[in-house]
Coordinates of C-alpha atoms in Angstrom, one line a residue:
X1 CA 6.7 -42.3 4.8
X2 CA 7.3 -40.5 8.1
X3 CA 10.5 -41.2 10.2
X4 CA 8.6 -43.1 13.0
X5 CA 6.9 -45.5 10.6
X6 CA 10.1 -46.0 8.6
X7 CA 12.0 -46.8 11.8
X8 CA 9.4 -49.4 12.8
X9 CA 9.3 -51.0 9.4
X10 CA 13.1 -51.3 9.3
X11 CA 13.1 -52.7 12.8
X12 CA 10.5 -55.4 11.8
X13 CA 12.5 -56.2 8.7
X14 CA 15.8 -56.6 10.6
X15 CA 14.1 -58.7 13.2
X16 CA 12.5 -60.9 10.5
X17 CA 15.8 -61.3 8.7
X18 CA 17.6 -62.2 11.9
X19 CA 15.0 -64.7 12.9
X20 CA 15.1 -66.3 9.5
X21 CA 18.8 -66.6 9.5
X22 CA 19.3 -67.7 13.1
X23 CA 16.2 -69.7 14.0
X24 CA 14.0 -70.7 11.1
X25 CA 13.4 -69.1 7.7
X26 CA 9.6 -69.4 8.3
X27 CA 9.8 -67.1 11.3
X28 CA 10.7 -64.2 9.1
X29 CA 7.3 -64.2 7.5
X30 CA 5.4 -62.7 10.5
X31 CA 7.9 -59.9 10.8
X32 CA 7.6 -59.1 7.1
X33 CA 3.8 -59.0 7.4
X34 CA 4.0 -56.8 10.5
X35 CA 6.4 -54.4 8.6
X36 CA 3.9 -54.2 5.7
X37 CA 1.0 -53.6 8.0
X38 CA 2.9 -50.9 10.0
X39 CA 3.9 -49.2 6.7
X40 CA 0.3 -49.1 5.5
X41 CA -1.5 -48.2 8.7
X42 CA 0.7 -46.0 10.8
X43 CA 0.5 -42.4 9.7
X44 CA 1.8 -39.1 11.1
X45 CA 0.6 -35.6 10.5
X46 CA 2.6 -32.5 11.2
X47 CA 1.3 -29.6 13.3
X48 CA 0.1 -27.8 10.2
X49 CA -1.4 -30.8 8.4
X50 CA -4.8 -32.5 8.3
X51 CA -5.4 -35.9 6.7
X52 CA -8.8 -36.6 5.2
X53 CA -9.5 -40.3 5.6
X54 CA -12.1 -42.2 3.6
X55 CA -13.4 -45.6 4.6
X56 CA -14.9 -47.6 1.8
X57 CA -15.5 -44.4 -0.1
X58 CA -17.2 -42.6 2.8
X59 CA -15.7 -39.9 5.1
X60 CA -14.2 -41.6 8.1
X61 CA -12.7 -38.5 9.7
X62 CA -10.1 -35.8 9.6
X63 CA -6.9 -36.9 11.4
X64 CA -4.0 -34.9 12.7
X65 CA -1.8 -33.6 13.9
X66 CA 0.3 -36.5 15.5
X67 CA 0.3 -40.3 15.0
X68 CA -2.9 -42.1 13.9
X69 CA -3.8 -45.5 12.5
X70 CA -5.9 -46.4 9.5
X71 CA -7.1 -49.8 8.4
X72 CA -5.2 -50.9 5.3
X73 CA -7.1 -51.6 2.1
X74 CA -10.5 -50.3 3.4
X75 CA -9.1 -46.9 4.5
X76 CA -7.3 -44.4 2.3
X77 CA -6.0 -40.9 2.7
X78 CA -8.0 -38.8 0.2
X79 CA -6.1 -35.5 0.8
X80 CA -3.4 -34.0 2.9
X81 CA -4.4 -30.4 3.7
X82 CA -1.8 -27.7 4.6
X83 CA -3.5 -25.3 7.0
X84 CA -0.7 -22.7 7.0
X85 CA -1.2 -19.3 5.4
X86 CA -0.6 -19.5 1.6
X87 CA 0.1 -16.9 -1.0
X88 CA -1.1 -16.8 -4.5
X89 CA -0.1 -14.1 -7.1
X90 CA -2.5 -13.2 -9.8
X91 CA -2.9 -10.4 -12.4
X92 CA -5.2 -8.8 -14.9
X93 CA -3.7 -7.7 -18.2
X94 CA -5.3 -5.0 -20.4
X95 CA -8.4 -4.8 -18.2
X96 CA -10.6 -1.7 -18.9
X97 CA -11.5 0.6 -16.1
X98 CA -14.9 2.3 -15.8
X99 CA -13.6 5.2 -17.8
X100 CA -12.2 2.8 -20.5
X101 CA -8.5 3.0 -19.6
X102 CA -6.6 -0.2 -20.2
X103 CA -4.5 -1.1 -17.1
X104 CA -2.3 -4.1 -16.0
X105 CA -2.7 -4.9 -12.3
X106 CA -0.6 -7.3 -10.2
X107 CA -1.9 -8.5 -6.9
X108 CA -1.3 -11.1 -4.2
X109 CA -3.7 -12.9 -2.0
X110 CA -3.1 -14.4 1.5
X111 CA -5.3 -17.3 2.4
X112 CA -5.5 -20.5 4.5
X113 CA -7.7 -23.5 4.8
X114 CA -9.9 -23.4 7.9
X115 CA -12.0 -26.5 7.1
X116 CA -10.0 -29.4 5.7
X117 CA -13.1 -31.6 5.0
X118 CA -14.7 -29.0 2.7
X119 CA -11.4 -28.3 1.0
X120 CA -11.0 -32.0 0.2
X121 CA -14.6 -32.9 -0.6
X122 CA -16.4 -29.8 -1.9
X123 CA -14.1 -28.9 -4.7
X124 CA -11.7 -30.7 -7.0
X125 CA -8.6 -28.4 -6.8
X126 CA -9.1 -25.6 -4.3
X127 CA -5.7 -24.0 -5.2
X128 CA -6.6 -23.6 -8.9
X129 CA -10.1 -22.4 -8.0
X130 CA -8.7 -19.7 -5.7
X131 CA -6.5 -18.4 -8.6
X132 CA -9.4 -18.3 -11.0
X133 CA -11.7 -16.6 -8.6
X134 CA -9.1 -14.0 -7.7
X135 CA -8.5 -13.1 -11.3
X136 CA -12.2 -12.9 -12.0
X137 CA -12.9 -10.7 -9.0
X138 CA -9.9 -8.4 -9.9
X139 CA -11.3 -7.8 -13.4
X140 CA -14.7 -7.1 -12.0
X141 CA -13.3 -4.6 -9.5
X142 CA -11.3 -2.9 -12.2
X143 CA -14.3 -2.6 -14.5
X144 CA -16.4 -0.9 -11.8
X145 CA -13.7 1.5 -10.7
X146 CA -12.4 4.8 -12.1
X147 CA -8.7 5.0 -12.9
X148 CA -8.2 7.9 -10.4
X149 CA -9.8 5.9 -7.6
X150 CA -7.8 2.8 -8.5
X151 CA -4.5 4.7 -8.3
X152 CA -5.3 6.8 -5.2
X153 CA -7.3 4.5 -2.9
X154 CA -5.5 1.2 -2.9
X155 CA -6.7 0.3 0.6
X156 CA -10.3 0.4 -0.4
X157 CA -9.6 -1.7 -3.4
X158 CA -7.7 -4.3 -1.3
X159 CA -10.6 -4.6 1.2
X160 CA -13.2 -4.9 -1.6
X161 CA -11.2 -7.7 -3.3
X162 CA -10.7 -9.5 0.1
X163 CA -14.5 -9.4 0.8
X164 CA -15.4 -10.5 -2.7
X165 CA -13.0 -13.4 -2.9
X166 CA -13.6 -14.5 0.7
X167 CA -17.3 -14.7 0.1
X168 CA -16.7 -17.0 -2.9
X169 CA -14.2 -19.3 -1.2
X170 CA -15.9 -19.6 2.2
X171 CA -17.9 -22.6 1.0
X172 CA -14.7 -24.5 0.1
X173 CA -13.3 -24.1 3.7
X174 CA -10.9 -21.4 2.6
X175 CA -10.5 -18.0 4.4
X176 CA -9.0 -15.0 2.8
X177 CA -6.7 -13.1 5.2
X178 CA -5.9 -10.1 2.9
X179 CA -5.4 -9.0 -0.7
X180 CA -2.7 -6.5 -1.7
X181 CA -2.5 -4.8 -5.1
X182 CA 1.2 -4.5 -5.8
X183 CA 1.2 -2.5 -9.1
X184 CA -1.1 -0.7 -11.4
X185 CA 0.5 -0.1 -14.8
X186 CA -1.1 2.3 -17.3
X187 CA 0.0 3.1 -20.9
X188 CA 3.0 5.4 -21.4
X189 CA 1.0 8.0 -23.5
X190 CA -1.5 8.2 -20.7
X191 CA 1.3 8.7 -18.1
X192 CA 2.6 11.7 -20.1
X193 CA -0.9 13.2 -20.3
X194 CA -1.5 12.7 -16.6
X195 CA 2.0 14.3 -15.9
X196 CA 1.1 17.3 -17.9
X197 CA -2.3 17.6 -16.3
X198 CA -0.7 17.4 -12.8
X199 CA 1.9 20.1 -13.8
X200 CA -0.9 22.4 -15.1
X201 CA -2.8 21.9 -11.9
X202 CA 0.3 22.8 -9.8
X203 CA 0.9 25.9 -11.9
X204 CA -2.7 26.9 -11.5
X205 CA -2.5 26.5 -7.8
X206 CA 0.7 28.5 -7.7
X207 CA -0.9 31.4 -9.6
X208 CA -3.9 31.4 -7.3
X209 CA -1.7 31.5 -4.2
X210 CA 0.4 34.3 -5.8
X211 CA -2.8 36.3 -6.6
X212 CA -4.1 35.8 -3.0
X213 CA -0.7 37.0 -1.6
X214 CA -0.8 40.1 -3.9
X215 CA -4.4 40.9 -2.8
X216 CA -3.4 40.5 0.9
X217 CA -0.3 42.8 0.4
X218 CA -2.4 45.4 -1.4
X219 CA -4.8 45.4 1.5
X220 CA -2.0 45.9 4.0
X221 CA -0.7 48.8 1.9
X222 CA -4.2 50.4 2.0
X223 CA -4.2 50.1 5.8
X224 CA -0.7 51.6 6.0
X225 CA -1.8 54.5 3.8
X226 CA -4.7 55.3 6.0
X227 CA -2.4 55.2 9.1
X228 CA 0.1 57.5 7.4
X229 CA -2.6 59.9 6.3
X230 CA -3.9 60.2 9.9
X231 CA -0.3 60.3 11.4
X232 CA 2.2 62.3 9.2
X233 CA 4.9 61.8 11.8
X234 CA 4.7 58.0 11.2
X235 CA 5.3 58.5 7.5
X236 CA 8.4 60.7 8.3
X237 CA 9.8 58.0 10.6
X238 CA 9.2 55.4 8.0
X239 CA 11.0 57.5 5.4
X240 CA 14.0 57.9 7.7
X241 CA 14.1 54.2 8.4
X242 CA 14.1 53.5 4.7
X243 CA 17.0 55.9 4.2
X244 CA 18.9 54.3 7.1
X245 CA 18.4 50.8 5.7
X246 CA 19.6 51.8 2.2
X247 CA 22.7 53.5 3.6
X248 CA 23.9 50.6 5.7
X249 CA 25.9 49.1 2.8
X250 CA 29.4 50.5 2.5
X251 CA 30.2 52.8 -0.4
X252 CA 26.6 53.6 -1.1
X253 CA 25.7 57.2 -2.1
X254 CA 22.1 58.3 -2.4
X255 CA 20.9 61.6 -3.7
X256 CA 17.8 62.9 -1.9
X257 CA 15.8 66.1 -2.8
X258 CA 16.3 68.9 -0.2
X259 CA 12.6 69.2 0.3
X260 CA 12.4 65.5 1.3
X261 CA 15.2 65.9 3.9
X262 CA 13.7 69.1 5.3
X263 CA 10.3 67.4 5.5
X264 CA 11.7 64.8 7.9
X265 CA 11.9 67.6 10.5
X266 CA 8.3 68.3 11.4
X267 CA 8.9 71.8 12.7
X268 CA 10.8 73.0 9.6
X269 CA 8.4 71.2 7.4
X270 CA 5.5 73.3 8.8
X271 CA 7.5 76.5 8.4
X272 CA 8.4 75.6 4.8
X273 CA 4.8 74.7 4.1
X274 CA 3.7 78.1 5.2
X275 CA 6.3 80.0 3.2
X276 CA 6.3 78.0 0.0
X277 CA 3.7 78.6 -2.6
X278 CA 1.6 75.6 -3.8
X279 CA 3.3 73.6 -6.6
X280 CA 6.8 75.2 -6.1
X281 CA 9.7 72.8 -6.7
X282 CA 13.0 73.1 -4.9
X283 CA 15.8 71.9 -7.3
X284 CA 18.6 71.6 -4.8
X285 CA 19.8 68.1 -3.8
X286 CA 21.6 66.9 -0.7
X287 CA 23.9 64.0 -0.8
X288 CA 23.7 61.3 1.9
X289 CA 26.6 58.9 2.1

């Protein structure tokens, strides 16, 4: 009983008791009858509620929100429908995917009643029916999906479930707002196999990248060799730079053949090239510190 109806019933009862005590005991009867009628006929629906009223077994109307009256005895409230968004959790255990992998899937559905008349008259228990339909649709979706797609594309699976469940519940006056898959559990042995496969794929990709880098470096070396062949002075400058870079560290001593040091001077290199016989080796060394 709502607070307004309760207050009126109490007021009628107190007035009848006072009239019976002060004036005449028979005057209390009308107030008692009024209290009973108010208690049976005055109803109040909250903003999110709808009352489905039947009159002599036939649909009289859907009332609410606010105060409304019904006729006692011939009218009765068949159902009180909550039109707020509801949530229902459901799952599928040991369901087989299209590639015959057993999985356990947990999901949650968000729904609300958009037609109170259908929800009260078209189905016995719409809450239980939503739970059953959601489980059946989830198993059907798992059976038609590959494990990789189920794990990687949750959004598509959510939208598919929402459409499937929504089409089945629309005739009951229930709209499905969204469906969210919370967890997909696979066997431990399969998890280990998938982990090893992913590791092998990453190692393969790393080797491919390394090979590509080696090929690119080799190509750069070929280009540099062509440049050095066409420009000997560039090779000499590069050699001098290498020596400089290696002698920057303190306490480093490097032994370099005399011919290599002399060859860094283009003029002397040409003179030595003209005086030295082909294949002659100069054994002397110079120390660079």
